[in-house]
Tab-separated table of C-alpha atoms and ligand atoms in Angstrom:
chain	number	residue	atom	x	y	z
A	1	MET	CA	-78.848	102.181	-26.186
A	2	THR	CA	-78.037	99.574	-28.753
A	3	GLU	CA	-77.082	96.451	-26.781
A	4	LYS	CA	-79.757	96.888	-24.155
A	5	PRO	CA	-83.353	95.781	-24.717
A	6	ALA	CA	-85.578	98.843	-24.570
A	7	LEU	CA	-87.656	98.811	-21.409
A	8	LYS	CA	-91.341	99.521	-21.844
A	9	LEU	CA	-92.019	102.167	-19.244
A	10	LYS	CA	-95.229	104.048	-18.633
A	11	ARG	CA	-94.833	107.788	-18.191
A	12	LEU	CA	-96.667	109.997	-15.752
A	13	GLN	CA	-98.606	111.576	-18.626
A	14	ASP	CA	-99.969	108.111	-19.578
A	15	LEU	CA	-101.977	107.836	-16.347
A	16	THR	CA	-104.886	109.673	-14.736
A	17	PHE	CA	-104.886	110.479	-11.064
A	18	LYS	CA	-108.164	112.085	-10.023
A	19	GLY	CA	-108.982	111.036	-6.452
A	20	LYS	CA	-106.277	108.315	-6.495
A	21	ARG	CA	-103.656	107.809	-3.812
A	22	VAL	CA	-100.273	108.091	-5.519
A	23	LEU	CA	-97.085	106.867	-3.871
A	24	VAL	CA	-94.180	108.943	-5.230
A	25	ARG	CA	-90.624	107.684	-4.622
A	26	VAL	CA	-88.483	110.823	-4.577
A	27	ASP	CA	-84.781	111.242	-3.856
A	28	TYR	CA	-84.669	113.849	-1.100
A	29	ASN	CA	-81.249	112.702	0.076
A	30	VAL	CA	-80.205	116.364	0.331
A	31	PRO	CA	-76.990	117.647	1.939
A	32	MET	CA	-77.793	118.711	5.514
A	33	ASN	CA	-75.966	120.873	8.014
A	34	GLY	CA	-77.691	119.976	11.293
A	35	SER	CA	-81.369	120.586	10.530
A	36	LYS	CA	-80.550	123.045	7.727
A	37	ILE	CA	-80.800	121.987	4.097
A	38	GLU	CA	-77.608	123.093	2.335
A	39	ASP	CA	-78.838	122.589	-1.223
A	40	ASN	CA	-82.499	122.063	-2.139
A	41	ALA	CA	-81.801	121.127	-5.798
A	42	ARG	CA	-83.069	117.557	-5.383
A	43	ILE	CA	-86.353	118.866	-3.982
A	44	ARG	CA	-86.739	121.507	-6.697
A	45	GLU	CA	-86.117	118.909	-9.412
A	46	THR	CA	-89.284	117.025	-8.392
A	47	LEU	CA	-91.644	120.018	-8.400
A	48	LYS	CA	-92.789	119.606	-11.995
A	49	THR	CA	-94.025	116.071	-11.274
A	50	LEU	CA	-95.591	116.993	-7.948
A	51	GLU	CA	-97.369	120.007	-9.418
A	52	ALA	CA	-98.753	117.887	-12.277
A	53	LEU	CA	-100.050	115.303	-9.793
A	54	ILE	CA	-101.599	117.980	-7.589
A	55	ALA	CA	-103.255	119.591	-10.618
A	56	GLY	CA	-104.498	116.131	-11.644
A	57	GLY	CA	-106.314	115.714	-8.309
A	58	ALA	CA	-104.047	113.016	-6.840
A	59	LYS	CA	-103.572	112.374	-3.131
A	60	LEU	CA	-99.790	112.472	-2.840
A	61	VAL	CA	-97.833	110.230	-0.505
A	62	LEU	CA	-94.085	110.882	-0.848
A	63	ILE	CA	-91.360	108.471	0.255
A	64	SER	CA	-87.590	109.006	0.347
A	65	HIS	CA	-84.379	108.068	2.117
A	66	LEU	CA	-81.946	110.510	3.712
A	67	GLY	CA	-78.387	109.602	4.655
A	68	ARG	CA	-77.387	106.308	6.228
A	69	PRO	CA	-79.296	105.865	9.504
A	70	LYS	CA	-78.374	102.140	9.679
A	71	GLY	CA	-81.890	100.717	9.675
A	72	LYS	CA	-83.247	102.400	12.804
A	73	PRO	CA	-84.779	105.773	13.683
A	74	ASP	CA	-82.171	108.490	14.171
A	75	PRO	CA	-83.315	112.123	14.607
A	76	LYS	CA	-80.206	113.284	12.732
A	77	TYR	CA	-81.713	111.880	9.542
A	78	THR	CA	-85.340	112.949	9.888
A	79	LEU	CA	-87.085	114.216	6.756
A	80	LYS	CA	-89.097	116.761	8.760
A	81	PRO	CA	-87.000	119.765	7.572
A	82	VAL	CA	-87.477	118.516	4.014
A	83	SER	CA	-91.283	118.604	4.436
A	84	GLU	CA	-90.983	122.255	5.543
A	85	GLU	CA	-88.774	123.151	2.595
A	86	LEU	CA	-91.101	121.364	0.177
A	87	SER	CA	-94.052	123.236	1.622
A	88	LYS	CA	-92.272	126.548	0.922
A	89	LEU	CA	-91.427	125.525	-2.624
A	90	LEU	CA	-94.907	124.187	-3.434
A	91	LYS	CA	-96.521	127.134	-1.622
A	92	LYS	CA	-98.962	124.783	0.109
A	93	PRO	CA	-99.060	122.713	3.308
A	94	VAL	CA	-97.134	119.438	3.304
A	95	ALA	CA	-98.147	117.019	6.050
A	96	PHE	CA	-95.474	114.883	7.709
A	97	ALA	CA	-95.808	111.470	9.371
A	98	CYS	CA	-93.079	110.263	11.710
A	99	ASP	CA	-93.017	106.765	10.256
A	100	CYS	CA	-93.334	105.400	6.717
A	101	VAL	CA	-95.294	102.242	7.661
A	102	GLY	CA	-97.534	101.254	10.572
A	103	PRO	CA	-100.519	102.928	12.271
A	104	GLU	CA	-98.989	106.448	12.318
A	105	ALA	CA	-98.397	106.357	8.566
A	106	ASP	CA	-101.777	104.721	7.820
A	107	LYS	CA	-103.601	107.464	9.735
A	108	ALA	CA	-101.717	110.233	7.938
A	109	VAL	CA	-102.330	108.637	4.526
A	110	ALA	CA	-106.066	108.328	5.232
A	111	ALA	CA	-106.183	112.077	5.960
A	112	VAL	CA	-104.730	113.172	2.586
A	113	LYS	CA	-107.286	114.921	0.387
A	114	SER	CA	-107.263	115.263	-3.418
A	115	GLY	CA	-104.472	117.693	-4.278
A	116	GLY	CA	-102.962	117.206	-0.805
A	117	VAL	CA	-99.351	116.240	-0.047
A	118	LEU	CA	-97.907	114.017	2.685
A	119	LEU	CA	-94.230	113.171	3.214
A	120	LEU	CA	-93.499	110.010	5.176
A	121	GLU	CA	-90.449	109.636	7.445
A	122	ASN	CA	-87.098	108.286	6.193
A	123	LEU	CA	-87.440	104.833	4.594
A	124	ARG	CA	-84.024	103.836	5.924
A	125	PHE	CA	-85.261	104.019	9.527
A	126	HIS	CA	-86.280	100.444	8.652
A	127	ALA	CA	-83.554	97.918	7.798
A	128	GLU	CA	-86.136	96.180	5.578
A	129	GLU	CA	-85.886	98.969	2.997
A	130	GLU	CA	-82.363	98.224	1.777
A	131	VAL	CA	-82.801	94.440	1.781
A	132	ASN	CA	-85.954	94.779	-0.310
A	133	ASP	CA	-88.046	92.963	2.276
A	134	PRO	CA	-91.317	91.802	0.631
A	135	ALA	CA	-93.526	92.520	3.663
A	136	PHE	CA	-92.106	96.035	4.000
A	137	ALA	CA	-92.641	96.680	0.263
A	138	LYS	CA	-96.240	95.478	0.645
A	139	ALA	CA	-96.789	97.767	3.634
A	140	LEU	CA	-95.548	100.745	1.591
A	141	ALA	CA	-97.705	99.767	-1.383
A	142	LYS	CA	-100.774	99.600	0.874
A	143	HIS	CA	-100.655	103.412	1.066
A	144	ALA	CA	-101.575	103.883	-2.590
A	145	ASP	CA	-103.370	102.953	-5.810
A	146	LEU	CA	-100.541	104.027	-8.134
A	147	PHE	CA	-96.773	104.414	-7.962
A	148	ILE	CA	-94.620	107.128	-9.545
A	149	GLN	CA	-90.867	106.603	-9.695
A	150	GLU	CA	-89.095	109.962	-9.515
A	151	ALA	CA	-85.947	108.988	-7.567
A	152	PHE	CA	-83.410	108.776	-10.387
A	153	GLY	CA	-80.525	108.722	-7.900
A	154	ALA	CA	-81.886	105.531	-6.291
A	155	LEU	CA	-82.730	103.563	-9.450
A	156	HIS	CA	-79.518	101.540	-9.409
A	157	ARG	CA	-80.532	100.019	-6.081
A	158	ALA	CA	-83.075	97.190	-5.783
A	159	HIS	CA	-84.666	98.351	-2.537
A	160	ALA	CA	-88.209	97.892	-1.233
A	161	SER	CA	-89.199	101.428	-2.292
A	162	THR	CA	-87.624	101.202	-5.754
A	163	ALA	CA	-88.186	97.576	-6.782
A	164	GLY	CA	-90.330	95.665	-4.244
A	165	VAL	CA	-93.192	98.122	-4.235
A	166	THR	CA	-93.718	97.801	-8.010
A	167	ARG	CA	-94.927	94.193	-7.509
A	168	HIS	CA	-98.040	95.515	-5.854
A	169	LEU	CA	-98.831	98.765	-7.657
A	170	PRO	CA	-99.151	99.841	-11.280
A	171	GLY	CA	-96.666	102.616	-11.909
A	172	ALA	CA	-94.894	105.053	-14.182
A	173	ILE	CA	-91.800	107.245	-14.291
A	174	GLY	CA	-92.033	110.931	-13.381
A	175	PHE	CA	-90.736	113.889	-15.395
A	176	LEU	CA	-87.303	113.986	-13.738
A	177	VAL	CA	-86.573	110.329	-14.503
A	178	GLN	CA	-87.823	110.901	-18.069
A	179	LYS	CA	-85.442	113.844	-18.491
A	180	GLU	CA	-82.484	111.916	-17.059
A	181	LEU	CA	-83.091	108.945	-19.362
A	182	GLU	CA	-83.555	111.173	-22.376
A	183	PHE	CA	-80.225	112.992	-21.857
A	184	LEU	CA	-78.139	110.011	-20.773
A	185	ASP	CA	-79.533	107.648	-23.403
A	186	ARG	CA	-79.097	110.270	-26.080
A	187	ALA	CA	-75.486	110.883	-25.041
A	188	MET	CA	-74.674	107.191	-25.221
A	189	GLY	CA	-76.858	105.995	-28.033
A	190	ASN	CA	-76.775	108.741	-30.572
A	191	PRO	CA	-74.445	111.565	-29.580
A	192	VAL	CA	-73.864	114.662	-31.648
A	193	ARG	CA	-70.137	114.384	-32.506
A	194	PRO	CA	-67.411	115.021	-31.611
A	195	PHE	CA	-68.301	113.493	-28.258
A	196	THR	CA	-65.806	114.078	-25.432
A	197	ALA	CA	-65.954	112.462	-21.996
A	198	ILE	CA	-64.014	113.917	-19.081
A	199	ILE	CA	-63.579	111.463	-16.238
A	200	GLY	CA	-61.921	112.308	-12.937
A	201	GLY	CA	-62.237	111.520	-9.251
A	202	ALA	CA	-60.225	109.256	-7.048
A	203	LYS	CA	-60.868	105.664	-7.984
A	204	VAL	CA	-60.147	103.840	-11.218
A	205	SER	CA	-61.792	100.708	-9.819
A	206	ASP	CA	-65.134	102.530	-9.424
A	207	LYS	CA	-65.106	103.808	-12.986
A	208	LEU	CA	-63.385	101.066	-14.912
A	209	ALA	CA	-66.577	99.646	-16.400
A	210	VAL	CA	-67.806	103.050	-17.506
A	211	LEU	CA	-64.410	103.938	-19.025
A	212	ASP	CA	-64.487	100.703	-20.974
A	213	LYS	CA	-68.002	101.400	-22.222
A	214	LEU	CA	-67.260	105.025	-23.026
A	215	LEU	CA	-64.495	103.891	-25.389
A	216	GLU	CA	-67.215	102.440	-27.593
A	217	ARG	CA	-69.009	105.767	-27.768
A	218	VAL	CA	-66.701	108.738	-27.438
A	219	ASP	CA	-64.288	110.391	-29.838
A	220	VAL	CA	-61.994	111.660	-27.091
A	221	LEU	CA	-61.560	110.593	-23.466
A	222	LEU	CA	-59.895	113.052	-21.075
A	223	ILE	CA	-58.760	111.573	-17.772
A	224	GLY	CA	-57.924	113.769	-14.792
A	225	GLY	CA	-58.114	113.649	-10.991
A	226	GLY	CA	-56.525	111.043	-8.754
A	227	MET	CA	-57.329	108.214	-11.149
A	228	ALA	CA	-55.088	109.685	-13.842
A	229	TYR	CA	-51.971	108.648	-11.891
A	230	THR	CA	-52.737	104.937	-12.193
A	231	PHE	CA	-52.958	105.467	-15.978
A	232	LEU	CA	-49.647	107.371	-15.992
A	233	ALA	CA	-48.035	104.648	-13.875
A	234	ALA	CA	-49.351	102.074	-16.355
A	235	GLN	CA	-47.256	103.823	-18.979
A	236	GLY	CA	-44.154	103.693	-16.820
A	237	ILE	CA	-44.270	107.377	-15.868
A	238	ASN	CA	-43.056	108.359	-12.399
A	239	ILE	CA	-45.995	109.630	-10.314
A	240	GLY	CA	-44.089	110.354	-7.086
A	241	LYS	CA	-46.274	109.819	-4.033
A	242	SER	CA	-49.564	110.441	-5.882
A	243	LEU	CA	-52.607	108.229	-5.526
A	244	LEU	CA	-51.981	104.831	-7.118
A	245	GLU	CA	-54.268	101.834	-7.336
A	246	LYS	CA	-51.624	99.179	-7.873
A	247	ASP	CA	-54.171	96.462	-8.532
A	248	GLN	CA	-55.697	98.542	-11.343
A	249	VAL	CA	-52.507	99.135	-13.338
A	250	GLU	CA	-53.164	96.174	-15.643
A	251	ALA	CA	-56.770	97.304	-16.158
A	252	ALA	CA	-55.522	100.808	-16.998
A	253	LYS	CA	-53.095	99.276	-19.526
A	254	ALA	CA	-55.982	97.348	-21.103
A	255	ILE	CA	-58.043	100.542	-21.441
A	256	ILE	CA	-55.123	102.331	-23.102
A	257	GLU	CA	-54.621	99.408	-25.479
A	258	LYS	CA	-58.315	99.311	-26.337
A	259	SER	CA	-58.290	103.029	-27.117
A	260	TYR	CA	-55.251	102.528	-29.353
A	261	ASN	CA	-56.972	99.706	-31.262
A	262	LYS	CA	-60.168	101.708	-31.631
A	263	LYS	CA	-58.253	104.845	-32.581
A	264	ILE	CA	-59.922	106.777	-29.756
A	265	GLU	CA	-57.771	109.472	-28.224
A	266	ILE	CA	-57.161	109.152	-24.472
A	267	LEU	CA	-55.580	112.271	-23.054
A	268	LEU	CA	-53.861	112.155	-19.691
A	269	PRO	CA	-52.586	115.183	-17.757
A	270	ALA	CA	-49.403	116.590	-19.259
A	271	ASP	CA	-48.522	118.570	-16.130
A	272	HIS	CA	-49.727	118.741	-12.526
A	273	LEU	CA	-49.978	120.817	-9.397
A	274	ALA	CA	-47.981	118.924	-6.805
A	275	VAL	CA	-47.353	119.273	-3.075
A	276	ARG	CA	-45.200	117.645	-0.431
A	277	GLU	CA	-48.159	117.222	1.917
A	278	ILE	CA	-51.922	117.448	1.312
A	279	LYS	CA	-53.049	120.492	3.305
A	280	PRO	CA	-54.873	123.655	2.199
A	281	ASP	CA	-51.864	125.974	2.591
A	282	ALA	CA	-49.218	123.608	1.185
A	283	ALA	CA	-46.564	125.114	-1.086
A	284	VAL	CA	-47.634	124.163	-4.607
A	285	SER	CA	-45.272	123.442	-7.471
A	286	VAL	CA	-46.160	122.973	-11.115
A	287	THR	CA	-44.456	119.970	-12.701
A	288	GLN	CA	-42.820	120.669	-16.036
A	289	ALA	CA	-44.042	117.438	-17.623
A	290	MET	CA	-46.147	114.310	-17.076
A	291	ALA	CA	-43.744	112.905	-14.477
A	292	ILE	CA	-44.018	113.875	-10.813
A	293	PRO	CA	-40.843	114.105	-8.682
A	294	SER	CA	-40.501	111.219	-6.217
A	295	ASP	CA	-41.194	113.294	-3.083
A	296	LEU	CA	-44.345	115.039	-4.405
A	297	ILE	CA	-48.083	114.266	-4.612
A	298	GLY	CA	-50.231	115.311	-7.589
A	299	VAL	CA	-53.289	117.232	-6.392
A	300	ASP	CA	-54.696	118.906	-9.512
A	301	ILE	CA	-54.144	119.058	-13.261
A	302	GLY	CA	-51.561	121.671	-14.271
A	303	PRO	CA	-52.054	124.828	-16.364
A	304	HIS	CA	-50.966	123.269	-19.651
A	305	THR	CA	-53.416	120.377	-19.143
A	306	VAL	CA	-56.177	122.843	-18.266
A	307	GLU	CA	-55.486	124.602	-21.553
A	308	PHE	CA	-55.853	121.535	-23.748
A	309	PHE	CA	-58.808	120.099	-21.786
A	310	VAL	CA	-60.582	123.456	-22.279
A	311	GLU	CA	-59.699	123.430	-26.002
A	312	HIS	CA	-61.207	119.960	-26.356
A	313	VAL	CA	-64.420	121.011	-24.660
A	314	ALA	CA	-64.705	123.967	-27.032
A	315	LYS	CA	-64.193	121.698	-30.078
A	316	SER	CA	-66.836	119.141	-29.002
A	317	LYS	CA	-70.532	118.975	-29.756
A	318	THR	CA	-71.351	116.719	-26.778
A	319	VAL	CA	-69.443	116.650	-23.476
A	320	PHE	CA	-70.015	114.313	-20.536
A	321	TRP	CA	-68.193	115.052	-17.278
A	322	ASN	CA	-67.941	112.944	-14.130
A	323	GLY	CA	-65.439	113.422	-11.307
A	324	PRO	CA	-63.240	116.317	-10.187
A	325	MET	CA	-59.829	117.023	-11.731
A	326	GLY	CA	-58.150	117.448	-8.353
A	327	ILE	CA	-58.748	117.630	-4.614
A	328	PHE	CA	-61.274	120.402	-5.275
A	329	GLU	CA	-62.418	120.480	-1.644
A	330	MET	CA	-59.254	122.560	-1.002
A	331	GLU	CA	-59.387	125.838	-2.881
A	332	ALA	CA	-55.730	125.744	-3.919
A	333	PHE	CA	-56.335	122.474	-5.779
A	334	SER	CA	-59.694	123.321	-7.368
A	335	LYS	CA	-58.475	125.287	-10.401
A	336	GLY	CA	-58.572	122.359	-12.848
A	337	SER	CA	-62.111	121.355	-11.877
A	338	PHE	CA	-63.320	124.968	-12.000
A	339	ALA	CA	-61.741	125.433	-15.441
A	340	VAL	CA	-63.564	122.358	-16.801
A	341	ALA	CA	-66.858	123.592	-15.321
A	342	LYS	CA	-66.370	127.085	-16.821
A	343	ALA	CA	-65.390	125.697	-20.223
A	344	MET	CA	-68.515	123.511	-20.254
A	345	ALA	CA	-70.742	126.442	-19.246
A	346	GLU	CA	-69.241	128.490	-22.083
A	347	ALA	CA	-69.681	125.613	-24.550
A	348	THR	CA	-73.347	125.247	-23.559
A	349	LYS	CA	-73.895	128.865	-24.644
A	350	HIS	CA	-72.629	127.861	-28.092
A	351	GLY	CA	-75.029	124.945	-28.453
A	352	VAL	CA	-72.830	122.130	-27.153
A	353	ILE	CA	-74.773	119.435	-25.261
A	354	THR	CA	-73.164	119.349	-21.824
A	355	ILE	CA	-74.027	116.635	-19.317
A	356	VAL	CA	-72.657	116.399	-15.801
A	357	GLY	CA	-73.061	113.425	-13.461
A	358	GLY	CA	-71.834	112.825	-9.942
A	359	GLY	CA	-72.137	114.647	-6.648
A	360	ASP	CA	-68.585	116.056	-6.625
A	361	SER	CA	-68.840	117.526	-10.120
A	362	LEU	CA	-72.151	119.110	-9.129
A	363	SER	CA	-70.479	120.583	-6.028
A	364	VAL	CA	-67.817	122.103	-8.270
A	365	ILE	CA	-70.526	123.657	-10.431
A	366	ALA	CA	-72.302	125.049	-7.374
A	367	LYS	CA	-69.048	126.399	-5.856
A	368	ALA	CA	-68.135	128.024	-9.166
A	369	GLY	CA	-71.541	129.764	-9.293
A	370	LEU	CA	-72.443	127.884	-12.482
A	371	VAL	CA	-75.750	126.271	-11.468
A	372	GLY	CA	-78.149	126.224	-14.417
A	373	THR	CA	-75.450	126.658	-17.069
A	374	MET	CA	-75.270	123.032	-18.315
A	375	SER	CA	-77.661	121.253	-20.674
A	376	HIS	CA	-78.217	118.621	-18.004
A	377	CYS	CA	-76.954	117.955	-14.497
A	378	SER	CA	-77.788	114.410	-13.511
A	379	THR	CA	-79.230	114.055	-10.013
A	380	GLY	CA	-77.765	110.543	-9.649
A	381	GLY	CA	-74.019	109.955	-9.850
A	382	GLY	CA	-74.084	106.171	-9.410
A	383	ALA	CA	-77.252	105.717	-11.458
A	384	SER	CA	-75.948	107.846	-14.339
A	385	LEU	CA	-72.682	105.879	-14.480
A	386	GLU	CA	-74.495	102.537	-14.425
A	387	LEU	CA	-76.761	103.726	-17.210
A	388	LEU	CA	-73.717	104.769	-19.256
A	389	GLU	CA	-72.132	101.366	-18.558
A	390	GLY	CA	-75.145	99.922	-20.355
A	391	LYS	CA	-76.578	98.290	-17.246
A	392	ILE	CA	-80.290	97.937	-16.755
A	393	LEU	CA	-81.193	99.817	-13.595
A	394	PRO	CA	-83.118	97.563	-11.163
A	395	GLY	CA	-85.568	100.342	-10.293
A	396	LEU	CA	-86.517	100.678	-13.963
A	397	ALA	CA	-86.545	96.964	-14.733
A	398	ALA	CA	-88.995	96.425	-11.875
A	399	LEU	CA	-91.309	99.075	-13.278
A	400	ALA	CA	-91.204	97.893	-16.883
A	401	SER	CA	-94.156	95.993	-18.273
B	501	AMP	P1	-64.816	109.860	-6.885
B	501	AMP	O1	-65.770	109.577	-5.771
B	501	AMP	O2	-64.047	108.658	-7.357
B	501	AMP	O3	-65.451	110.635	-8.029
B	501	AMP	O4	-63.687	110.812	-6.267
B	501	AMP	C1	-63.931	112.100	-5.789
B	501	AMP	C2	-62.769	112.494	-4.942
B	501	AMP	O5	-61.588	112.441	-5.711
B	501	AMP	C3	-62.838	113.906	-4.391
B	501	AMP	O6	-63.083	113.864	-3.017
B	501	AMP	C4	-61.437	114.472	-4.683
B	501	AMP	O7	-60.854	115.123	-3.584
B	501	AMP	C5	-60.655	113.229	-5.038
B	501	AMP	N1	-59.492	113.531	-5.877
B	501	AMP	C6	-59.468	114.188	-7.036
B	501	AMP	N2	-58.192	114.344	-7.461
B	501	AMP	C7	-57.397	113.751	-6.546
B	501	AMP	C8	-56.000	113.604	-6.411
B	501	AMP	N3	-55.157	114.111	-7.315
B	501	AMP	N4	-55.526	112.936	-5.336
B	501	AMP	C9	-56.379	112.434	-4.415
B	501	AMP	N5	-57.717	112.560	-4.476
B	501	AMP	C10	-58.220	113.218	-5.529
C-alpha cells in the first residue's frame, strides 16, 4: 500500500526448524455447536504451514483463542475438540494440554518430539491474554525457540499471543498470513481495473473508515444491507422504519460528496424487499423505487438492484465484498446476498479476482454451497477491513524487524 511504510517481515520459508520448539499462533476460533465443530475451515487453512513445520522437524506448540470466555476457564470454550479435529486432518496424533501456561503446559511442551504437535488450551482462559500482560507473554514465549504468526484473524488485536510474545522470540509469518496479505495488499495497492467494492451489513459506523479509504481505490462502490438506508436517508429519501444510524447521516453525506468529487460511482439500492415486521414468514413486498413506505422495514435489496449489482460484478476485473445485502439469516431475505455470491463465483470462472472478507459474507458463501469458488476468502473480517483502511496491524508491526 502506498501511504503505509512497508513492514519487513520474515516468512516461514526464511527460517529453519530442525529440532526447534516453534510456537504457532493460529486462529482456531471456529463456530461450535456444543462440542461439535460446525465449520473446520479455519483449521484447514493452517494445514499447509503446520505440514511444512512438521516436515522441517519442528516441535510444534499451537496456541489459539476460542470464543469469549471472559478471562477464566469455561468448559464451553475448551479447544479439546479442535485438537481432535486437527488430529484427523493432519492424520497424526495431536497432544492437548489443559492450560496454556504453568506446570501442566510446561510438562506437555517438554514431551513434544521433532515433528510432534501439541495444542495448548484456550488463551482467553487467562484475562492477561487480552490486556497483553508482559509476564503472561513471557510465560508463553518460554515454550519455544521461534514464533510463527498464522492467526490472520487476530492480527488487528495487540494481545499477549499476537504482540507481547514477539518481544521474546524471533518470528515469521506463516503461509496463510502471507496469502492474506498478498491478496488484500494487491487489491488495495495495485488492483486490476475496473475494481468494484460491495459493502453491506448493518452498521455504517463500523465501516465508515473503510468506505472512505475504498473511495481512493475503487472505480465503483455498491452499498447494500442495513447500512444502505442511512445513505438513502442522507439523500432525503424516505426509508420507512428501516435501520437508520441517525448520528452517521452527516458522515454518509460526506462519503457521497467525496465520491462525487472523485468521480467514483456510488450505487445505492434502487428497490428493496420490505416487511411490516422482521420475522421469517413475514409478508414481503417489493418497493417500486428507492423510497420505502413509512410503515415498512427494508430487509434485502430488491430484484432490480440485484440485477444491476450482478451486472457490475460481471463487468469488473477485481471485486471485493464485505457484508450481507440483507438479513440473510432468514431465508426469505437472503436472495440479494446469495445473488452477489453467485455472481462473484461466476466472475471468478472468467478470471475476475474476487475477494471476500467478513464472517457473515463467508456464511452466505457456505450456505449457498459456493465454498472454494472465490479467488480469496479472508479468514479475518476485522483484520481485512483494517488492512484495507490502511492501518498497520499491531500483530504484524510487533513482528516486523
Ligand atoms: P455487519 O456486522 O455490520 O457486517 O452486519 C451484519 C448483519 O447485518 C447481519 O446480521 C444482517 O442480518 C444485518 N443486516 C443486513 N441487512 C440488514 C437490514 N436491511 N436490516 C437490518 N439488518 C441487516
